[in-house]
Structure formats: structure tokens, C-alpha cells
Short mmCIF file of C-alpha atoms in Angstrom, two decimals:
data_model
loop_
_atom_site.label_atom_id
_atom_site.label_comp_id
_atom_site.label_asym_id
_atom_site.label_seq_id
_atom_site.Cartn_x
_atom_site.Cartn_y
_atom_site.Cartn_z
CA UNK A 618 0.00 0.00 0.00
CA UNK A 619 1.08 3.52 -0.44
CA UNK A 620 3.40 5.16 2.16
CA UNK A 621 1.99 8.07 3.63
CA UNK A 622 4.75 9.98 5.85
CA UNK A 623 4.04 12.60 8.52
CA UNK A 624 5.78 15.32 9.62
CA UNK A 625 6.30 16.12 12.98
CA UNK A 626 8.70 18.40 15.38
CA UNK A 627 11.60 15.89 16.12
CA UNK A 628 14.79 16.11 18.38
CA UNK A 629 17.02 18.28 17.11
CA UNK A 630 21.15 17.53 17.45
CA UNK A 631 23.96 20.53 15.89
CA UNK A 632 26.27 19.04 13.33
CA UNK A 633 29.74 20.45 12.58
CA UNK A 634 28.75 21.14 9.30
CA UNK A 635 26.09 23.82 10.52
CA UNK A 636 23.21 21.83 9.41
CA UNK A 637 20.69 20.43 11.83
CA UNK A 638 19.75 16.72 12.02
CA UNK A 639 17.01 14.79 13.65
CA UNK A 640 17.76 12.46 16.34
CA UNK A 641 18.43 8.30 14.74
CA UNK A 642 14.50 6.85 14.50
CA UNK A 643 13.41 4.24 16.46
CA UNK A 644 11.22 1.15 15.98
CA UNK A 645 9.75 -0.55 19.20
CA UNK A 646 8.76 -3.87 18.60
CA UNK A 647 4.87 -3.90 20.08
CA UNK A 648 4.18 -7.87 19.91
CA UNK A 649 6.44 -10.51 18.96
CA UNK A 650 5.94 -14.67 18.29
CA UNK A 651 9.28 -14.98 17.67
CA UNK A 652 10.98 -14.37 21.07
CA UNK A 653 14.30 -11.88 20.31
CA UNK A 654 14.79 -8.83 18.09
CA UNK A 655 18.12 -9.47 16.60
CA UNK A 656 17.09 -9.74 12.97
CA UNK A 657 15.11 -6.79 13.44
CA UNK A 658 17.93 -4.79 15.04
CA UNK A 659 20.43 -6.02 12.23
CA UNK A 660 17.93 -4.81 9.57
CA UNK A 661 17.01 -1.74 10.99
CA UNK A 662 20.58 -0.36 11.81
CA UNK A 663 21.96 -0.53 8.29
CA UNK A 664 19.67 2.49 8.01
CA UNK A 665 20.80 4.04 11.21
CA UNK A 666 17.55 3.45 13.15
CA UNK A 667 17.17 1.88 16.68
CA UNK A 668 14.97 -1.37 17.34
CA UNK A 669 13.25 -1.15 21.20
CA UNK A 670 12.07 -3.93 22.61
CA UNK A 671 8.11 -3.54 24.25
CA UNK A 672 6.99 -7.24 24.25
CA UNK A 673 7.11 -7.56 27.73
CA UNK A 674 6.38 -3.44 28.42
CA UNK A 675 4.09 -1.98 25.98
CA UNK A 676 5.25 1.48 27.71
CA UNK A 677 8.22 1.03 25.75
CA UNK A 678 6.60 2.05 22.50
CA UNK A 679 6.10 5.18 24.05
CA UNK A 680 8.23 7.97 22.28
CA UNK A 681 9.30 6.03 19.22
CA UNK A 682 8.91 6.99 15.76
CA UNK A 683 7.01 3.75 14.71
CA UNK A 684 6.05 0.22 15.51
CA UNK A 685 6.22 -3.63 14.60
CA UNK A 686 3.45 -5.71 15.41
CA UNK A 687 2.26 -8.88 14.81
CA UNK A 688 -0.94 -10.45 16.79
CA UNK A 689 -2.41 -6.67 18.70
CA UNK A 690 -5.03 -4.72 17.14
CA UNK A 691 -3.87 -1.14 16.27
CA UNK A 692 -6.53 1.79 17.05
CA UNK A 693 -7.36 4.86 16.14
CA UNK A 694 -7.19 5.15 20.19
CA UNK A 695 -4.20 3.21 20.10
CA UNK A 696 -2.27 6.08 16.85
CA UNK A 697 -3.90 8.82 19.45
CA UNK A 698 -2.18 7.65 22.59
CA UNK A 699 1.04 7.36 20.40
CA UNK A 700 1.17 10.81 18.04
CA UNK A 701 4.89 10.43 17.48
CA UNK A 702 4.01 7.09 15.18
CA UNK A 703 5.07 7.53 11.79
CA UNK A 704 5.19 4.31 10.94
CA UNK A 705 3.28 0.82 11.45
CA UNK A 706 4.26 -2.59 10.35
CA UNK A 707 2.70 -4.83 10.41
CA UNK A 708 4.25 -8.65 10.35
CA UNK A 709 3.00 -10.34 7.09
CA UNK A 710 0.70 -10.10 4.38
CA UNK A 711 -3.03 -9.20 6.41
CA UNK A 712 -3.28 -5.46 7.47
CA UNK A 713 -6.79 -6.04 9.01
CA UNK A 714 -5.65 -5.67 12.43
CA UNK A 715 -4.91 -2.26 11.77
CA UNK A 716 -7.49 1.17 11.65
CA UNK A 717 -6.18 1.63 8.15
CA UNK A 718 -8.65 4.40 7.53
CA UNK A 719 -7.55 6.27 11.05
CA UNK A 720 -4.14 5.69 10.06
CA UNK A 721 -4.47 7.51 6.70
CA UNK A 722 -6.27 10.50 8.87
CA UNK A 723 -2.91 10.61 10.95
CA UNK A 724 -0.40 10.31 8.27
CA UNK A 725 0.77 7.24 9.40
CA UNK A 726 2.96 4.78 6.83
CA UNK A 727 1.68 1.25 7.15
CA UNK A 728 3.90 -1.45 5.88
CA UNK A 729 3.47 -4.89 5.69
CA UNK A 730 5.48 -7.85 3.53
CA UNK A 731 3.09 -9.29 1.03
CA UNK A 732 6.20 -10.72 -0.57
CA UNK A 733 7.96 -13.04 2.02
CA UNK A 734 6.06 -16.38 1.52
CA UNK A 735 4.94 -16.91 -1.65
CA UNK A 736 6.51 -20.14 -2.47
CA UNK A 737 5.38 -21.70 1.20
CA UNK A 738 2.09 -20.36 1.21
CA UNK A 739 1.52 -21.50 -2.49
CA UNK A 740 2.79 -24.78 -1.93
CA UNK A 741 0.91 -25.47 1.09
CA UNK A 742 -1.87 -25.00 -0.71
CA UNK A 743 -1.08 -27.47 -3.38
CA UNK A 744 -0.91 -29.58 -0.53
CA UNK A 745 -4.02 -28.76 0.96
CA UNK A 746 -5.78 -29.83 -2.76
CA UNK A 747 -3.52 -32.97 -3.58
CA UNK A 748 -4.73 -34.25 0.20
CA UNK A 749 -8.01 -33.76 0.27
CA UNK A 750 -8.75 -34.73 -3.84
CA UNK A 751 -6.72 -37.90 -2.82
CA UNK A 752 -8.13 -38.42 0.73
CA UNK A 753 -5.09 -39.14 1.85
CA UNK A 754 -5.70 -38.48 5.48
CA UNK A 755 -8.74 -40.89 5.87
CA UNK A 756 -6.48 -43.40 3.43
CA UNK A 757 -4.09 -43.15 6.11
CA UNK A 758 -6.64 -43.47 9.19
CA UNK A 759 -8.09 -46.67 7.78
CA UNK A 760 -4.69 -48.10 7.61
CA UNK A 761 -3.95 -47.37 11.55
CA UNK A 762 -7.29 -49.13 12.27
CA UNK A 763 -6.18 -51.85 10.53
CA UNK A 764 -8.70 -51.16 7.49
CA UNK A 765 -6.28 -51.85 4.72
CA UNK A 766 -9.26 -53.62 2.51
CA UNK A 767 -11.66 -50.14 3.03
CA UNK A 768 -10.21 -48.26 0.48
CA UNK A 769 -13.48 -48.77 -1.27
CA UNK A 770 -14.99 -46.33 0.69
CA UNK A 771 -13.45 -43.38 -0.28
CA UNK A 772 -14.68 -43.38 -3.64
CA UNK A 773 -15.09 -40.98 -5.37
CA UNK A 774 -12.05 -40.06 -6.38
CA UNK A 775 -12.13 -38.01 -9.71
CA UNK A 776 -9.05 -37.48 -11.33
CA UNK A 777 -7.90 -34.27 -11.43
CA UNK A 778 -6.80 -33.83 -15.48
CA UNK A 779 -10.75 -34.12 -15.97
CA UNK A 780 -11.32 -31.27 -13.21
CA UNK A 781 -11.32 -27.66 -12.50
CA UNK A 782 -9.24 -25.47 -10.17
CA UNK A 783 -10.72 -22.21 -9.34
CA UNK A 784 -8.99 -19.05 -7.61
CA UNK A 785 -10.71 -16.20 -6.18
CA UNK A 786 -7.30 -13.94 -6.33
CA UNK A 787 -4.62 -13.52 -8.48
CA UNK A 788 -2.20 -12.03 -6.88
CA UNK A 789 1.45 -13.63 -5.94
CA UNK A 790 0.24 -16.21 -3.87
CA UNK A 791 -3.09 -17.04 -5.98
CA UNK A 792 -0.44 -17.23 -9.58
CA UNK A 793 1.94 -19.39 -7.70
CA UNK A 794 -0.60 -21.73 -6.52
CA UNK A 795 -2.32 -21.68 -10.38
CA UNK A 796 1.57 -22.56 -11.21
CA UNK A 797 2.35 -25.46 -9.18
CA UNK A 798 -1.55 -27.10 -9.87
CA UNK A 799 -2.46 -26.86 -13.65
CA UNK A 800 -0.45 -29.91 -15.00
CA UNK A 801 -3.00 -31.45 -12.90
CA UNK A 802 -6.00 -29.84 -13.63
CA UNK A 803 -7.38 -30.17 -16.92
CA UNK A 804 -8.32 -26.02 -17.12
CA UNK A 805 -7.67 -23.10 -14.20
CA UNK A 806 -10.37 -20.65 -14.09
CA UNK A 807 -10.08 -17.47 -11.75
CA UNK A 808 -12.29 -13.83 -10.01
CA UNK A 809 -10.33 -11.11 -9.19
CA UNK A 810 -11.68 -7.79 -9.84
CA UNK A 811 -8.66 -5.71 -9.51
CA UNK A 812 -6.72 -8.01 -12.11
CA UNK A 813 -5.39 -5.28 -14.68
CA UNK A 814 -3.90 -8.19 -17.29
CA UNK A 815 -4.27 -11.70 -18.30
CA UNK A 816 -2.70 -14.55 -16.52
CA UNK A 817 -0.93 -16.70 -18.17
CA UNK A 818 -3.02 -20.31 -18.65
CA UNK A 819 -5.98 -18.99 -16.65
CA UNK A 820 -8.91 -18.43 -17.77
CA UNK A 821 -10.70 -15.04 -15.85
CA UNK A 822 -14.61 -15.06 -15.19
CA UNK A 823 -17.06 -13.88 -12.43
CA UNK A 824 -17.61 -14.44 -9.11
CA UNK A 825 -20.66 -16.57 -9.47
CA UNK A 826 -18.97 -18.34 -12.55
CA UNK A 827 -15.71 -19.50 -10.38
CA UNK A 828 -18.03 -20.77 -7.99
CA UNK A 829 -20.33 -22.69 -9.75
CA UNK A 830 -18.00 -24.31 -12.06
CA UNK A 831 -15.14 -24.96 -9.86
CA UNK A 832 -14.33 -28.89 -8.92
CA UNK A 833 -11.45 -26.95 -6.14
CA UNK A 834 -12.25 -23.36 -4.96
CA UNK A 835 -8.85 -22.07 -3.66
CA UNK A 836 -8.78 -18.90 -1.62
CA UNK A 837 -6.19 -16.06 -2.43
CA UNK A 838 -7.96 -12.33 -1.69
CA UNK A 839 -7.77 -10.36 1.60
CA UNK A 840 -10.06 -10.48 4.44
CA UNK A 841 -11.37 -6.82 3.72
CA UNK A 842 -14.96 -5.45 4.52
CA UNK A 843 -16.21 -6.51 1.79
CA UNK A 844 -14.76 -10.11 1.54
CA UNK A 845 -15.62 -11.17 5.02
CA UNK A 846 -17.69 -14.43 5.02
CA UNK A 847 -17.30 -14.10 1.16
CA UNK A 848 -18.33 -17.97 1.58
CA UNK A 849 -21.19 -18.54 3.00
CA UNK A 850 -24.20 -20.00 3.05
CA UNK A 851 -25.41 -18.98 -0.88
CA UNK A 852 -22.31 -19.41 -1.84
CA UNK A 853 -21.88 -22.90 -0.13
CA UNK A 854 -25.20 -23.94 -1.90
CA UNK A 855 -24.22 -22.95 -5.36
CA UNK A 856 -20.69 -24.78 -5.66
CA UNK A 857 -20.86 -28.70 -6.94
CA UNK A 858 -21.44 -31.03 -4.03
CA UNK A 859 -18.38 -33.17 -5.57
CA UNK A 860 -16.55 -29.87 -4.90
CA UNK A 861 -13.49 -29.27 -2.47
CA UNK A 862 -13.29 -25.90 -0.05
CA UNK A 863 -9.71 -24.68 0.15
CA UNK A 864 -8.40 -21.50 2.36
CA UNK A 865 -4.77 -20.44 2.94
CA UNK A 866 -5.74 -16.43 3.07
CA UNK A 867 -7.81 -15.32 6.27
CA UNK A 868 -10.50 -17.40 8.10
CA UNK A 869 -12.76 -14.58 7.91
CA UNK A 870 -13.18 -15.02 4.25
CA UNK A 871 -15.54 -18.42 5.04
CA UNK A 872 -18.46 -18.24 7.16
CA UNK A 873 -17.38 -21.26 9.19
CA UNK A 874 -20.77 -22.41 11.27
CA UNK A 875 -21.79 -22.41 7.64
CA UNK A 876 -19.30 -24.63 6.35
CA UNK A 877 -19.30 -27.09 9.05
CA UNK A 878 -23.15 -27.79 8.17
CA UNK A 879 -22.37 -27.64 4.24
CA UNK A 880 -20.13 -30.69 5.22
CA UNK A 881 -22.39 -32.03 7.73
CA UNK A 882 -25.05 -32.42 5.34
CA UNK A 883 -23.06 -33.52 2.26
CA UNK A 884 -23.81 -30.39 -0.01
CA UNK A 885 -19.36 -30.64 -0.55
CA UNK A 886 -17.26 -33.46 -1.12
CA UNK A 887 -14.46 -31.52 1.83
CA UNK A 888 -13.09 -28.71 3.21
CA UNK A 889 -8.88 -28.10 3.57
CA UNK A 890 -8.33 -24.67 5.77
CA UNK A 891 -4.76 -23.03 7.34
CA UNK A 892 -6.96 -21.13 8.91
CA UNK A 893 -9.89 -20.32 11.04
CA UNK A 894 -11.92 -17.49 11.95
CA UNK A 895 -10.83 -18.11 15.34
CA UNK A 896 -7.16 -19.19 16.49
CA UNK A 897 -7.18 -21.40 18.19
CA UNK A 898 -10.32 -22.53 17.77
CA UNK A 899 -12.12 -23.78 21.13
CA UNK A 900 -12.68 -27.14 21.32
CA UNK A 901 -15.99 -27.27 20.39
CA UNK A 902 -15.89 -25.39 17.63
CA UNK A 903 -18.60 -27.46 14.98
CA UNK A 904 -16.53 -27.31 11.96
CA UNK A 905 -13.85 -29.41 13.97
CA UNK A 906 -16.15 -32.54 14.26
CA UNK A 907 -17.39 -31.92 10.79
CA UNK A 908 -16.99 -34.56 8.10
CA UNK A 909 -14.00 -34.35 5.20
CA UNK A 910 -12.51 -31.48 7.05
CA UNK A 911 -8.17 -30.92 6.40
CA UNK A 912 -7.17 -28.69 8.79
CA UNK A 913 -3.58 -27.73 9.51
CA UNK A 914 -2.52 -24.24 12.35
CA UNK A 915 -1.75 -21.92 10.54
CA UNK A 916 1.51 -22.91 9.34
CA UNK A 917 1.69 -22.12 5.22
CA UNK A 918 3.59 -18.95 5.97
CA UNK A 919 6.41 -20.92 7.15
CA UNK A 920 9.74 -22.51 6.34
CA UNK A 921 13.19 -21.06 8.52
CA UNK A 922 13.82 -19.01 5.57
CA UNK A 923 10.33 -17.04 5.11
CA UNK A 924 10.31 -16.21 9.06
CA UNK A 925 14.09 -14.40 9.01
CA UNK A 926 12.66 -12.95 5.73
CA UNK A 927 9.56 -11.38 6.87
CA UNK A 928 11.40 -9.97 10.22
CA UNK A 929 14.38 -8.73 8.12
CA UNK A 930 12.28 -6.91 5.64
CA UNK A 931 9.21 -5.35 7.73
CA UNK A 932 12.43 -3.94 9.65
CA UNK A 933 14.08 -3.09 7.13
CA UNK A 934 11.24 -1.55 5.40
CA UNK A 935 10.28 0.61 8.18
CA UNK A 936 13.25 2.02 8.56
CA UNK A 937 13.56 3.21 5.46
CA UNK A 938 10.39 5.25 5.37
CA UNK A 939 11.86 7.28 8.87
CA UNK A 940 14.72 7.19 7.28
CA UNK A 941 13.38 9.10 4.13
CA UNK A 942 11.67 11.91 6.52
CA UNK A 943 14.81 12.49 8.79
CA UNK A 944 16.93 13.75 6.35
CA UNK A 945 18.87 17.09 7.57
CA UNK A 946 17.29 20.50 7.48
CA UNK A 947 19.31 23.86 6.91
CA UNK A 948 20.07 24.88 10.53
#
């Protein structure tokens, strides 16, 4: 998203060279999974800006220039109790934790990294689809119970050259994933509204189109206003009951209480989901106990390498836009 940088009166310190400079930035980290700040501090001071750590003392992020955060839920009371922001990041793709609109009103850069994790989230869901088209989890179930000879039961299983992925997205993630599935699928069909060009070997139609025609419906779009529970019930109705359910984007984007009776009831041949619209769900959550349901925590973001990427570049990032609005000022 665009950078939008505020000004604001800043610490002054005299130079030799009779020019006045602002004091070095600093980013406080606000929340962290990840349990240290070193890759953040080694990212950050190649552009000459400080990393604080207020994980375990929120008060910490008082007085810095911007923040990092991960799981909290930014404010417009949160920007007004914290005026010196410039600067949010946010870690990974999703900015809907964030008051986007309040930060706009305050000037306030948000960054996130939208291009950390392409290749695991895209291959994750490839997973998610080869699994669940090839019931492999239920395959593998019967043969712990000693029910070597039920194989039987898990028909059908359609091959997949005679089928049809569909995408709602087309953005990095949603063209990796068409990428890695369409020497199995026989075509790729995709609805993205804000696509400006063609994609290469995929065919673009409607919402209602993707929906109804799809034999996998893969998710790939935001969780926005207008996307959340861009699955549900109507939407649930209208897709082939042969059909697989597949989200690696945002839980919010599937109405789940609808889901779990979709799959209940038989109206979809299975679900696969990274993720919920509540983490961790509680244990008795319905779609849990629901039939043909794949569901893994969370996890396609990751590999070692996409975690030190996302926390070297949101720093890194962040910097740079202080960076670019503490340049010196004739004294």
C-alpha cells in the first residue's frame, strides 16, 4: 500500500557542518511470536535506526517513531495515545488488524510484507488440494485401524486432469498456486476484480462463474470489509457437491458455522483450511467434528527461511520510510 509519511517536530542535534539533524528513528517492537529482536535490530541499523524492545512493556513504545506488530489490534485510540508514530508494520501479508482508515487520517505509513512467503504459502496449498482430492488423510486413518481392505470407501475419487481449479485472487500467492496445480487440472479458471492483465493459462470469469464451475475453490484475496464471510451460506449452496473448499488467506473469508453444516449435510465433497476465523479454535468449535474437514494451524507462511525474511524486511522496510523523513534540514 502507499506510504503516507508525517511530519512532525523531532529532536534536534547541531552538526559540525552547521546543518541540523534529527535524532536516529526508532522502531519498538509492540508484539512478537518470535521471542528476540536481533534480525530486526540487524535490519534496521543498516539504516541508522534503533529497534526497542516492548513485548514484555508496551510502555516502551512510548516515544518512538514507529512500531512492529504482529498479533495486537492497532486503534485509532491506540495512533492517538502514540502521536509520534510515523510508521506501522505490520508482520505479514493481512493489514486487518490495523485502523487503516484512522491511520491515513494521521499520516501514518503502514507497511506490511506481502512478498515473504509466496513459495510456502503457495505450496501449502497445493498440498491442501492434492490431500483432500486424494483423501489421503482418511487413506491413512483406515490403515492405523487396521482397514487396509476399506479403500473402497473413499470413492469418489475423480481425477484431477478431468477437473477444475478455481482461484478467487490472483495475486502472488493465488499465480503461484495456479503454477504449481495446472499440469493437474485439466483447465484453471479465476475472479479477481482488480486483475489489470491476463494470466498466463488462466482463464478469468465472475464471481458466481468460479463458484459454480469450480471442482477446487482455492482462496487467495484479503479479508477486507467486503470479503468477510465471502463464503457462505449462498455461496456454499451454489458450488458442486463433488466440490473441495480450500483456504490459505484469512478465516474470515468463510463463514465457518456455515461450512461445518455444508459438510455435515453432504452439499461438498471436503473442506482443507490453514486457517480459522478463530485461532485457536475452542474445542468445540462445529466445523472441527465436521466430516472431510483438512485442517492444519496456521503454518503455510512458514519454512526457517520465510520467518528471518519477513522480520528482516518489515524492519528493514520501516526504517527506510523514517529514514526518508529524517533527512537534515538547513540549521
Amino acid at each position: 500500500m502507499d506510504t503516507i509519511t508525517g511530519a512532525r517536530a523531532e529532536a534536534l542535534e547541531d552538526s559540525p557542518a552547521g546543518t541540523v539533524h534529527r535524532a536516529a528513528p526508532v522502531l519498538a517492537v509492540y508484539d512478537t511470536s518470535y521471542g528476540d529482536v536481533r534480525i530486526e535490530t540487524e535490519a534496521a541499523a543498516a539504516h541508522g535506526v534503533a529497534i526497542r524492545s516492548a513485548i514484555e512493556d508496551r510502555s516502551q513504545a512510548d516515544g518512538a517513531d514507529g512500531v512492529l506488530v504482529q498479533y495486537a489490534t492497532i486503534t485509532a485510540e491506540t495512533m492517538d495515545a502514540h502521536p509520534e508514530w510515523r510508521v506501522i508494520g505490520r508482520y505479514g501479508v493481512g493489514v486487518d488488524t490495523i485502523a487503516l482508515a484512522a491511520a491515513r487520517e494521521r499520516r501514518i505509513a503502514v507497511v506490511n510484507v506481502p512478498d515473504y512467503c509466496e513459495e510456502e504459502v503457495a505450496t501449502h496449498a497445493a498440498s491442501l488440494v492434492l490431500a483432500a482430492t486424494r483423501k489421503l488423510l482418511p487413506a491413512d486413518r483406515m490403515v492405523r485401524e487396521g482397514r487396509w481392505g476399506d479403500w473402497a470407501q473413499l470413492r469418489p475419487i475423480l481425477p484431477l486432469s478431468g477437473c477444475t481449479l478455481g482461484l478467487v485472487g490472483t495475486g502472488r500467492i493465488g499465480r503461484a498456486t495456479a503454477r504449481l496445480l495446472s499440469p493437474f487440472f485439466g483447465s484453471v479458471i479465476a475472479y479477481d476484480p482488480a486483475a489489470t492483465e491476463p494470466v498466463p493459462g488462466v482463464e478469468l470469469v465472475d464471481f458466481d462463474e468460479v463458484v459454480r464451475r469450480s471442482d477446487v475453490l482455492s482462496l487467495h484475496c484479503p479479508l477486507l470489509p467486503e470479503t468477510a464471510h465471502l463464503i457462505d451460506a449462498d455461496v456454499l449452496a451454489a458450488m458442486k457437491p463433488t466440490s473441495y473448499l480450500v483456504n490459505v488467506s484469512r478465516g474470515g473469508l468463510v463463514d465457518s458455522a456455515a461450512l461445518a453444516r455444508a459438510l455435515r449435510a453432504g452439499r461438498l465433497a471436503g473442506a482443507a483450511l490453514d486457517v480459522l476465523e478463530t485461532e485457536p479454535p475452542a474445542p468445540d468449535d462445529p466445523l472441527l467434528d465436521a466430516p472431510n474437514l483438512l485442517v492444519t494451524n496456521h503454518l503455510a507462511w512458514y519454512s526457517q527461511e520465510s520467518e528471518r525474511r519477513l522480520r528482516h524486511l518489515l524492519a528493514e522496510r520501516c526504517a527506510a520510510v523514517l529514514t526518508a523523513s529524517s533527512t537534515a534540514v538547513p540549521a
